[in-house]
């Protein structure tokens, strides 16, 4: 996963693989939309620990995975030594040779200047190449973030103090950006995907520790745990009504083509 804004310590890649494997599992579906072909060159943008890059390679394509987090890249390289991974920022990367497709799962929402990302993707693709991706969209994790804001407000922290870490676009806005970047959008789907946190031993609390750093870092000294507890309390009725935590994810999935000429 590429991120525009990482916690100072970076990702806990062990916890990521252990408790958030669902991210890559959901991405397997997206491979059906990518349909990697033997011999194709494919870039996995925001490859995280490399599970989907490995799936792409298993289908006979030549894959390059990039991620802005060095720990993620190191883990990907250790797990899949035969594949090529590099540390690069989704907003400024460049490739030596163009690729047939750029693939991205659950990463684009960490890159807060989408125009620059789309521009890099367009430059990385050969004419006629495709951009196939899924990202968090408008209202993604809204129940969780509203509860975080409330928990912080109860401790005297203003909403404006939080550097909101994600870009969750509305459908129309993202289509406009892709078109402005020269792409032809051939498929786009916005949908709610309630996401069980079954591998998170501590349910939503684990999710908050993994992904909620920008919120937790604004808590007064020694009160981050209180913010977690209160957020859990505020969301339990909606997100864990039967004892199983289900996060309120929404997705934007699309295929966009770079014109052949
Ligand atoms: C997502 O995949 O939508 C997501 C993951 C972590 C934080 C926020 C969103």
PDB file of C-alpha atoms and ligand atoms in Angstrom:
ATOM      1  CA  UNK A   1       0.000   0.000   0.000  1.00  0.00           C
ATOM      2  CA  UNK A   2       1.422   3.354  -0.928  1.00  0.00           C
ATOM      3  CA  UNK A   3       0.781   6.151   1.462  1.00  0.00           C
ATOM      4  CA  UNK A   4       1.174   9.879   1.265  1.00  0.00           C
ATOM      5  CA  UNK A   5       1.492  10.141   5.004  1.00  0.00           C
ATOM      6  CA  UNK A   6       2.983   7.344   7.070  1.00  0.00           C
ATOM      7  CA  UNK A   7       3.144   7.135  10.839  1.00  0.00           C
ATOM      8  CA  UNK A   8       6.642   8.072  11.987  1.00  0.00           C
ATOM      9  CA  UNK A   9       7.476   4.457  12.682  1.00  0.00           C
ATOM     10  CA  UNK A  10       6.061   3.326   9.293  1.00  0.00           C
ATOM     11  CA  UNK A  11       3.724   0.380   8.903  1.00  0.00           C
ATOM     12  CA  UNK A  12       3.749  -2.619  11.195  1.00  0.00           C
ATOM     13  CA  UNK A  13       4.117  -5.021   8.266  1.00  0.00           C
ATOM     14  CA  UNK A  14       3.821  -8.124  10.457  1.00  0.00           C
ATOM     15  CA  UNK A  15       0.438  -6.962  11.788  1.00  0.00           C
ATOM     16  CA  UNK A  16      -0.541  -5.886   8.278  1.00  0.00           C
ATOM     17  CA  UNK A  17      -0.025  -9.400   6.906  1.00  0.00           C
ATOM     18  CA  UNK A  18      -1.498 -11.127   9.965  1.00  0.00           C
ATOM     19  CA  UNK A  19      -4.644  -9.068  10.503  1.00  0.00           C
ATOM     20  CA  UNK A  20      -5.294  -7.240   7.240  1.00  0.00           C
ATOM     21  CA  UNK A  21      -4.880 -10.032   4.714  1.00  0.00           C
ATOM     22  CA  UNK A  22      -8.455  -9.291   3.652  1.00  0.00           C
ATOM     23  CA  UNK A  23      -7.141  -6.278   1.716  1.00  0.00           C
ATOM     24  CA  UNK A  24      -5.302  -8.524  -0.732  1.00  0.00           C
ATOM     25  CA  UNK A  25      -8.080 -11.152  -0.665  1.00  0.00           C
ATOM     26  CA  UNK A  26     -10.635  -8.601  -1.846  1.00  0.00           C
ATOM     27  CA  UNK A  27      -8.135  -7.472  -4.481  1.00  0.00           C
ATOM     28  CA  UNK A  28      -8.146 -10.932  -6.067  1.00  0.00           C
ATOM     29  CA  UNK A  29     -11.536 -10.020  -7.521  1.00  0.00           C
ATOM     30  CA  UNK A  30     -10.004  -6.991  -9.149  1.00  0.00           C
ATOM     31  CA  UNK A  31      -7.570  -9.232 -11.014  1.00  0.00           C
ATOM     32  CA  UNK A  32     -10.550 -10.528 -12.993  1.00  0.00           C
ATOM     33  CA  UNK A  33     -11.017  -6.985 -14.249  1.00  0.00           C
ATOM     34  CA  UNK A  34      -7.293  -6.625 -15.010  1.00  0.00           C
ATOM     35  CA  UNK A  35      -7.059  -9.982 -16.827  1.00  0.00           C
ATOM     36  CA  UNK A  36      -3.260 -10.083 -16.882  1.00  0.00           C
ATOM     37  CA  UNK A  37      -1.936 -11.827 -19.972  1.00  0.00           C
ATOM     38  CA  UNK A  38       1.239 -13.886 -20.304  1.00  0.00           C
ATOM     39  CA  UNK A  39       4.140 -11.661 -21.307  1.00  0.00           C
ATOM     40  CA  UNK A  40       2.444  -8.389 -20.408  1.00  0.00           C
ATOM     41  CA  UNK A  41       4.346  -5.833 -18.344  1.00  0.00           C
ATOM     42  CA  UNK A  42       2.250  -4.734 -15.394  1.00  0.00           C
ATOM     43  CA  UNK A  43       2.904  -2.204 -12.644  1.00  0.00           C
ATOM     44  CA  UNK A  44       1.312  -2.817  -9.236  1.00  0.00           C
ATOM     45  CA  UNK A  45       1.027   0.685  -7.779  1.00  0.00           C
ATOM     46  CA  UNK A  46       0.955   0.569  -3.971  1.00  0.00           C
ATOM     47  CA  UNK A  47       1.857  -3.113  -3.857  1.00  0.00           C
ATOM     48  CA  UNK A  48       2.098  -3.404  -0.060  1.00  0.00           C
ATOM     49  CA  UNK A  49       3.638  -6.723   0.918  1.00  0.00           C
ATOM     50  CA  UNK A  50       3.344  -8.065  -2.621  1.00  0.00           C
ATOM     51  CA  UNK A  51       0.538 -10.662  -2.489  1.00  0.00           C
ATOM     52  CA  UNK A  52      -1.309  -9.358  -5.556  1.00  0.00           C
ATOM     53  CA  UNK A  53       1.885  -8.729  -7.517  1.00  0.00           C
ATOM     54  CA  UNK A  54       2.637 -12.422  -6.947  1.00  0.00           C
ATOM     55  CA  UNK A  55      -0.831 -13.365  -8.260  1.00  0.00           C
ATOM     56  CA  UNK A  56      -0.232 -11.278 -11.363  1.00  0.00           C
ATOM     57  CA  UNK A  57       3.145 -12.949 -11.900  1.00  0.00           C
ATOM     58  CA  UNK A  58       1.523 -16.370 -11.438  1.00  0.00           C
ATOM     59  CA  UNK A  59      -0.621 -15.576 -14.472  1.00  0.00           C
ATOM     60  CA  UNK A  60       2.473 -15.165 -16.595  1.00  0.00           C
ATOM     61  CA  UNK A  61       2.843 -11.382 -16.636  1.00  0.00           C
ATOM     62  CA  UNK A  62       6.025  -9.529 -15.796  1.00  0.00           C
ATOM     63  CA  UNK A  63       5.242  -7.490 -12.729  1.00  0.00           C
ATOM     64  CA  UNK A  64       6.918  -4.561 -11.023  1.00  0.00           C
ATOM     65  CA  UNK A  65       5.578  -3.579  -7.610  1.00  0.00           C
ATOM     66  CA  UNK A  66       6.122  -0.135  -6.145  1.00  0.00           C
ATOM     67  CA  UNK A  67       5.217   1.242  -2.752  1.00  0.00           C
ATOM     68  CA  UNK A  68       6.216   4.357  -0.845  1.00  0.00           C
ATOM     69  CA  UNK A  69       6.839   2.467   2.388  1.00  0.00           C
ATOM     70  CA  UNK A  70      10.310   0.876   2.587  1.00  0.00           C
ATOM     71  CA  UNK A  71       9.195  -1.730   5.146  1.00  0.00           C
ATOM     72  CA  UNK A  72       6.399  -2.896   2.856  1.00  0.00           C
ATOM     73  CA  UNK A  73       8.822  -3.140  -0.075  1.00  0.00           C
ATOM     74  CA  UNK A  74      11.377  -5.046   2.008  1.00  0.00           C
ATOM     75  CA  UNK A  75       8.710  -7.514   3.112  1.00  0.00           C
ATOM     76  CA  UNK A  76       7.433  -7.938  -0.470  1.00  0.00           C
ATOM     77  CA  UNK A  77      10.966  -8.588  -1.740  1.00  0.00           C
ATOM     78  CA  UNK A  78      11.671 -11.083   1.058  1.00  0.00           C
ATOM     79  CA  UNK A  79       8.436 -12.970   0.389  1.00  0.00           C
ATOM     80  CA  UNK A  80       8.738 -12.974  -3.404  1.00  0.00           C
ATOM     81  CA  UNK A  81      12.474 -12.781  -4.230  1.00  0.00           C
ATOM     82  CA  UNK A  82      11.935 -13.611  -7.898  1.00  0.00           C
ATOM     83  CA  UNK A  83       9.806 -10.492  -8.430  1.00  0.00           C
ATOM     84  CA  UNK A  84      10.879  -6.881  -8.831  1.00  0.00           C
ATOM     85  CA  UNK A  85       9.861  -4.342  -6.192  1.00  0.00           C
ATOM     86  CA  UNK A  86      10.959  -0.772  -5.603  1.00  0.00           C
ATOM     87  CA  UNK A  87      10.289   2.038  -3.197  1.00  0.00           C
ATOM     88  CA  UNK A  88       8.615   4.906  -5.056  1.00  0.00           C
ATOM     89  CA  UNK A  89       5.967   7.530  -4.464  1.00  0.00           C
ATOM     90  CA  UNK A  90       2.745   7.217  -6.466  1.00  0.00           C
ATOM     91  CA  UNK A  91       2.776  10.970  -7.042  1.00  0.00           C
ATOM     92  CA  UNK A  92       6.209  11.205  -8.623  1.00  0.00           C
ATOM     93  CA  UNK A  93       7.333   7.827  -9.956  1.00  0.00           C
ATOM     94  CA  UNK A  94       8.641   7.215 -13.461  1.00  0.00           C
ATOM     95  CA  UNK A  95       9.480   3.990 -15.309  1.00  0.00           C
ATOM     96  CA  UNK A  96      12.323   3.299 -17.730  1.00  0.00           C
ATOM     97  CA  UNK A  97       9.990   1.455 -20.091  1.00  0.00           C
ATOM     98  CA  UNK A  98       6.225   1.801 -20.488  1.00  0.00           C
ATOM     99  CA  UNK A  99       3.911  -0.907 -19.170  1.00  0.00           C
ATOM    100  CA  UNK A 100       0.802  -2.516 -20.653  1.00  0.00           C
ATOM    101  CA  UNK A 101      -1.237  -1.979 -17.497  1.00  0.00           C
ATOM    102  CA  UNK A 102      -1.156  -0.203 -14.164  1.00  0.00           C
ATOM    103  CA  UNK A 103      -2.978  -2.041 -11.398  1.00  0.00           C
ATOM    104  CA  UNK A 104      -3.773  -0.631  -7.969  1.00  0.00           C
ATOM    105  CA  UNK A 105      -5.725  -2.075  -5.062  1.00  0.00           C
ATOM    106  CA  UNK A 106      -6.638  -0.116  -1.922  1.00  0.00           C
ATOM    107  CA  UNK A 107      -3.761   2.308  -2.357  1.00  0.00           C
ATOM    108  CA  UNK A 108      -4.878   5.332  -4.379  1.00  0.00           C
ATOM    109  CA  UNK A 109      -6.862   6.771  -1.471  1.00  0.00           C
ATOM    110  CA  UNK A 110      -3.585   7.268   0.432  1.00  0.00           C
ATOM    111  CA  UNK A 111      -2.287   9.584  -2.324  1.00  0.00           C
ATOM    112  CA  UNK A 112      -3.834  12.943  -1.730  1.00  0.00           C
ATOM    113  CA  UNK A 113      -2.959  14.712  -4.956  1.00  0.00           C
ATOM    114  CA  UNK A 114      -4.827  12.509  -7.451  1.00  0.00           C
ATOM    115  CA  UNK A 115      -3.986  14.662 -10.488  1.00  0.00           C
ATOM    116  CA  UNK A 116      -0.280  13.991 -10.045  1.00  0.00           C
ATOM    117  CA  UNK A 117      -0.911  10.259  -9.558  1.00  0.00           C
ATOM    118  CA  UNK A 118      -3.057  10.072 -12.698  1.00  0.00           C
ATOM    119  CA  UNK A 119      -0.391  11.983 -14.597  1.00  0.00           C
ATOM    120  CA  UNK A 120       2.341   9.538 -13.499  1.00  0.00           C
ATOM    121  CA  UNK A 121       0.129   6.568 -14.417  1.00  0.00           C
ATOM    122  CA  UNK A 122      -0.571   8.029 -17.867  1.00  0.00           C
ATOM    123  CA  UNK A 123       3.150   8.524 -18.487  1.00  0.00           C
ATOM    124  CA  UNK A 124       3.941   4.992 -17.302  1.00  0.00           C
ATOM    125  CA  UNK A 125       1.486   3.353 -19.721  1.00  0.00           C
ATOM    126  CA  UNK A 126       2.069   2.558 -23.377  1.00  0.00           C
ATOM    127  CA  UNK A 127      -0.520   4.016 -25.784  1.00  0.00           C
ATOM    128  CA  UNK A 128      -3.554   1.728 -25.560  1.00  0.00           C
ATOM    129  CA  UNK A 129      -2.555   0.614 -22.040  1.00  0.00           C
ATOM    130  CA  UNK A 130      -5.049   0.249 -19.190  1.00  0.00           C
ATOM    131  CA  UNK A 131      -5.385   1.557 -15.659  1.00  0.00           C
ATOM    132  CA  UNK A 132      -7.357  -0.855 -13.472  1.00  0.00           C
ATOM    133  CA  UNK A 133      -7.913   0.061  -9.849  1.00  0.00           C
ATOM    134  CA  UNK A 134     -10.009  -0.020  -6.734  1.00  0.00           C
ATOM    135  CA  UNK A 135      -9.923   2.586  -3.988  1.00  0.00           C
ATOM    136  CA  UNK A 136     -11.927   3.865  -1.064  1.00  0.00           C
ATOM    137  CA  UNK A 137     -14.630   6.260  -2.249  1.00  0.00           C
ATOM    138  CA  UNK A 138     -16.975   8.925  -0.967  1.00  0.00           C
ATOM    139  CA  UNK A 139     -18.310   8.036   2.531  1.00  0.00           C
ATOM    140  CA  UNK A 140     -15.696   5.323   3.005  1.00  0.00           C
ATOM    141  CA  UNK A 141     -15.272   4.537   6.737  1.00  0.00           C
ATOM    142  CA  UNK A 142     -17.478   7.552   7.520  1.00  0.00           C
ATOM    143  CA  UNK A 143     -18.953   5.981  10.662  1.00  0.00           C
ATOM    144  CA  UNK A 144     -15.445   5.333  11.966  1.00  0.00           C
ATOM    145  CA  UNK A 145     -14.055   8.765  11.136  1.00  0.00           C
ATOM    146  CA  UNK A 146     -17.065  10.611  12.581  1.00  0.00           C
ATOM    147  CA  UNK A 147     -16.640   8.660  15.821  1.00  0.00           C
ATOM    148  CA  UNK A 148     -12.920   9.493  15.870  1.00  0.00           C
ATOM    149  CA  UNK A 149     -13.703  13.185  15.447  1.00  0.00           C
ATOM    150  CA  UNK A 150     -16.260  12.993  18.261  1.00  0.00           C
ATOM    151  CA  UNK A 151     -13.886  11.121  20.588  1.00  0.00           C
ATOM    152  CA  UNK A 152     -11.241  13.785  19.942  1.00  0.00           C
ATOM    153  CA  UNK A 153     -13.740  16.642  20.385  1.00  0.00           C
ATOM    154  CA  UNK A 154     -14.631  15.249  23.818  1.00  0.00           C
ATOM    155  CA  UNK A 155     -10.960  15.726  24.710  1.00  0.00           C
ATOM    156  CA  UNK A 156     -10.965  19.276  23.361  1.00  0.00           C
ATOM    157  CA  UNK A 157      -9.357  18.541  19.976  1.00  0.00           C
ATOM    158  CA  UNK A 158     -10.886  20.458  17.053  1.00  0.00           C
ATOM    159  CA  UNK A 159     -11.690  18.704  13.768  1.00  0.00           C
ATOM    160  CA  UNK A 160      -9.320  21.042  11.956  1.00  0.00           C
ATOM    161  CA  UNK A 161      -6.393  19.734  14.002  1.00  0.00           C
ATOM    162  CA  UNK A 162      -6.563  16.391  12.201  1.00  0.00           C
ATOM    163  CA  UNK A 163      -4.710  16.034   8.932  1.00  0.00           C
ATOM    164  CA  UNK A 164      -7.308  13.814   7.222  1.00  0.00           C
ATOM    165  CA  UNK A 165      -5.088  11.151   5.649  1.00  0.00           C
ATOM    166  CA  UNK A 166      -7.228   9.939   2.773  1.00  0.00           C
ATOM    167  CA  UNK A 167      -8.694  10.959  -0.553  1.00  0.00           C
ATOM    168  CA  UNK A 168     -12.137   9.363  -0.992  1.00  0.00           C
ATOM    169  CA  UNK A 169     -13.565  10.777  -4.224  1.00  0.00           C
ATOM    170  CA  UNK A 170     -17.091  10.975  -5.505  1.00  0.00           C
ATOM    171  CA  UNK A 171     -17.641   9.115  -8.753  1.00  0.00           C
ATOM    172  CA  UNK A 172     -18.152  12.159 -10.977  1.00  0.00           C
ATOM    173  CA  UNK A 173     -15.145  13.981  -9.585  1.00  0.00           C
ATOM    174  CA  UNK A 174     -12.836  11.034 -10.225  1.00  0.00           C
ATOM    175  CA  UNK A 175     -14.133  10.447 -13.755  1.00  0.00           C
ATOM    176  CA  UNK A 176     -13.469  14.121 -14.467  1.00  0.00           C
ATOM    177  CA  UNK A 177      -9.894  13.769 -13.210  1.00  0.00           C
ATOM    178  CA  UNK A 178      -9.257  10.646 -15.289  1.00  0.00           C
ATOM    179  CA  UNK A 179     -10.650  12.349 -18.387  1.00  0.00           C
ATOM    180  CA  UNK A 180      -8.634  15.485 -17.736  1.00  0.00           C
ATOM    181  CA  UNK A 181      -5.576  13.191 -17.534  1.00  0.00           C
ATOM    182  CA  UNK A 182      -6.326  11.905 -21.036  1.00  0.00           C
ATOM    183  CA  UNK A 183      -8.004   8.615 -20.078  1.00  0.00           C
ATOM    184  CA  UNK A 184     -11.157   7.093 -21.508  1.00  0.00           C
ATOM    185  CA  UNK A 185     -13.164   5.522 -18.685  1.00  0.00           C
ATOM    186  CA  UNK A 186     -14.679   2.257 -19.914  1.00  0.00           C
ATOM    187  CA  UNK A 187     -15.925   0.877 -16.594  1.00  0.00           C
ATOM    188  CA  UNK A 188     -16.682   2.427 -13.248  1.00  0.00           C
ATOM    189  CA  UNK A 189     -18.578   1.075 -10.265  1.00  0.00           C
ATOM    190  CA  UNK A 190     -19.261   2.687  -6.889  1.00  0.00           C
ATOM    191  CA  UNK A 191     -20.484   0.289  -4.223  1.00  0.00           C
ATOM    192  CA  UNK A 192     -20.729  -0.264  -0.502  1.00  0.00           C
ATOM    193  CA  UNK A 193     -18.613  -3.167   0.676  1.00  0.00           C
ATOM    194  CA  UNK A 194     -19.187  -3.809   4.380  1.00  0.00           C
ATOM    195  CA  UNK A 195     -15.855  -5.349   5.378  1.00  0.00           C
ATOM    196  CA  UNK A 196     -15.567  -7.849   8.237  1.00  0.00           C
ATOM    197  CA  UNK A 197     -12.503  -7.359  10.439  1.00  0.00           C
ATOM    198  CA  UNK A 198     -12.415 -11.053  11.355  1.00  0.00           C
ATOM    199  CA  UNK A 199      -8.611 -11.355  11.430  1.00  0.00           C
ATOM    200  CA  UNK A 200      -8.258  -8.407  13.793  1.00  0.00           C
ATOM    201  CA  UNK A 201      -8.019  -9.986  17.255  1.00  0.00           C
ATOM    202  CA  UNK A 202      -9.161  -6.747  18.838  1.00  0.00           C
ATOM    203  CA  UNK A 203     -11.667  -5.804  16.166  1.00  0.00           C
ATOM    204  CA  UNK A 204     -11.939  -2.125  15.351  1.00  0.00           C
ATOM    205  CA  UNK A 205      -9.261  -1.217  17.925  1.00  0.00           C
ATOM    206  CA  UNK A 206      -6.663  -3.005  15.756  1.00  0.00           C
ATOM    207  CA  UNK A 207      -7.932  -1.214  12.652  1.00  0.00           C
ATOM    208  CA  UNK A 208      -7.595   2.140  14.447  1.00  0.00           C
ATOM    209  CA  UNK A 209      -4.058   1.365  15.595  1.00  0.00           C
ATOM    210  CA  UNK A 210      -3.083   0.350  12.073  1.00  0.00           C
ATOM    211  CA  UNK A 211      -4.747   3.068  10.034  1.00  0.00           C
ATOM    212  CA  UNK A 212      -5.906   5.815  12.402  1.00  0.00           C
ATOM    213  CA  UNK A 213      -2.534   7.330  13.298  1.00  0.00           C
ATOM    214  CA  UNK A 214      -3.311  10.785  11.936  1.00  0.00           C
ATOM    215  CA  UNK A 215      -6.278  10.945  14.308  1.00  0.00           C
ATOM    216  CA  UNK A 216      -4.585   9.293  17.286  1.00  0.00           C
ATOM    217  CA  UNK A 217      -1.513  11.529  16.986  1.00  0.00           C
ATOM    218  CA  UNK A 218      -3.657  14.611  17.629  1.00  0.00           C
ATOM    219  CA  UNK A 219      -4.925  13.270  20.970  1.00  0.00           C
ATOM    220  CA  UNK A 220      -3.579  15.010  24.081  1.00  0.00           C
ATOM    221  CA  UNK A 221      -0.587  13.285  25.719  1.00  0.00           C
ATOM    222  CA  UNK A 222      -1.356   9.728  26.806  1.00  0.00           C
ATOM    223  CA  UNK A 223      -4.978   9.918  25.614  1.00  0.00           C
ATOM    224  CA  UNK A 224      -4.689   7.999  22.330  1.00  0.00           C
ATOM    225  CA  UNK A 225      -5.920   4.803  24.031  1.00  0.00           C
ATOM    226  CA  UNK A 226      -8.915   6.733  25.346  1.00  0.00           C
ATOM    227  CA  UNK A 227      -9.703   7.853  21.779  1.00  0.00           C
ATOM    228  CA  UNK A 228      -9.581   4.231  20.638  1.00  0.00           C
ATOM    229  CA  UNK A 229     -11.844   3.046  23.480  1.00  0.00           C
ATOM    230  CA  UNK A 230     -14.345   5.826  22.917  1.00  0.00           C
ATOM    231  CA  UNK A 231     -14.412   5.305  19.127  1.00  0.00           C
ATOM    232  CA  UNK A 232     -15.094   1.618  19.698  1.00  0.00           C
ATOM    233  CA  UNK A 233     -17.878   2.503  22.129  1.00  0.00           C
ATOM    234  CA  UNK A 234     -19.457   5.041  19.754  1.00  0.00           C
ATOM    235  CA  UNK A 235     -19.484   2.693  16.747  1.00  0.00           C
ATOM    236  CA  UNK A 236     -20.266  -0.646  18.394  1.00  0.00           C
ATOM    237  CA  UNK A 237     -24.045  -0.569  17.820  1.00  0.00           C
ATOM    238  CA  UNK A 238     -23.669   0.185  14.110  1.00  0.00           C
ATOM    239  CA  UNK A 239     -20.546  -1.753  13.190  1.00  0.00           C
ATOM    240  CA  UNK A 240     -20.613  -4.661  15.624  1.00  0.00           C
ATOM    241  CA  UNK A 241     -24.294  -5.378  16.284  1.00  0.00           C
ATOM    242  CA  UNK A 242     -23.823  -9.153  16.545  1.00  0.00           C
ATOM    243  CA  UNK A 243     -20.341  -9.344  18.019  1.00  0.00           C
ATOM    244  CA  UNK A 244     -18.582  -9.242  14.632  1.00  0.00           C
ATOM    245  CA  UNK A 245     -16.883  -5.999  13.568  1.00  0.00           C
ATOM    246  CA  UNK A 246     -17.804  -4.929  10.042  1.00  0.00           C
ATOM    247  CA  UNK A 247     -16.209  -1.717   8.756  1.00  0.00           C
ATOM    248  CA  UNK A 248     -18.284   0.589   6.547  1.00  0.00           C
ATOM    249  CA  UNK A 249     -16.163   0.537   3.386  1.00  0.00           C
ATOM    250  CA  UNK A 250     -17.284   1.998   0.074  1.00  0.00           C
ATOM    251  CA  UNK A 251     -15.318   1.359  -3.108  1.00  0.00           C
ATOM    252  CA  UNK A 252     -14.680   2.881  -6.486  1.00  0.00           C
ATOM    253  CA  UNK A 253     -13.560   0.367  -9.064  1.00  0.00           C
ATOM    254  CA  UNK A 254     -12.646   1.386 -12.588  1.00  0.00           C
ATOM    255  CA  UNK A 255     -10.965   0.606 -15.890  1.00  0.00           C
ATOM    256  CA  UNK A 256      -9.550   3.566 -17.817  1.00  0.00           C
ATOM    257  CA  UNK A 257      -7.703   3.383 -21.134  1.00  0.00           C
ATOM    258  CA  UNK A 258      -4.893   5.522 -22.437  1.00  0.00           C
ATOM    259  CA  UNK A 259      -5.833   6.217 -26.069  1.00  0.00           C
ATOM    260  CA  UNK A 260      -3.823   4.287 -28.625  1.00  0.00           C
ATOM    261  CA  UNK A 261      -2.768   7.450 -30.408  1.00  0.00           C
TER     262      UNK A 261
HETATM  263  C1  LIG B   1      -9.624   1.278   2.532  1.00  0.00           C
HETATM  264  O1  LIG B   1      -9.118   0.279   2.022  1.00  0.00           O
HETATM  265  O2  LIG B   1     -10.640   1.795   2.090  1.00  0.00           O
HETATM  266  C2  LIG B   1      -9.001   1.910   3.729  1.00  0.00           C
HETATM  267  C3  LIG B   1      -8.043   1.235   4.433  1.00  0.00           C
HETATM  268  C4  LIG B   1      -7.465   1.853   5.501  1.00  0.00           C
HETATM  269  C5  LIG B   1      -7.835   3.108   5.873  1.00  0.00           C
HETATM  270  C6  LIG B   1      -8.793   3.764   5.173  1.00  0.00           C
HETATM  271  C7  LIG B   1      -9.373   3.154   4.087  1.00  0.00           C
END
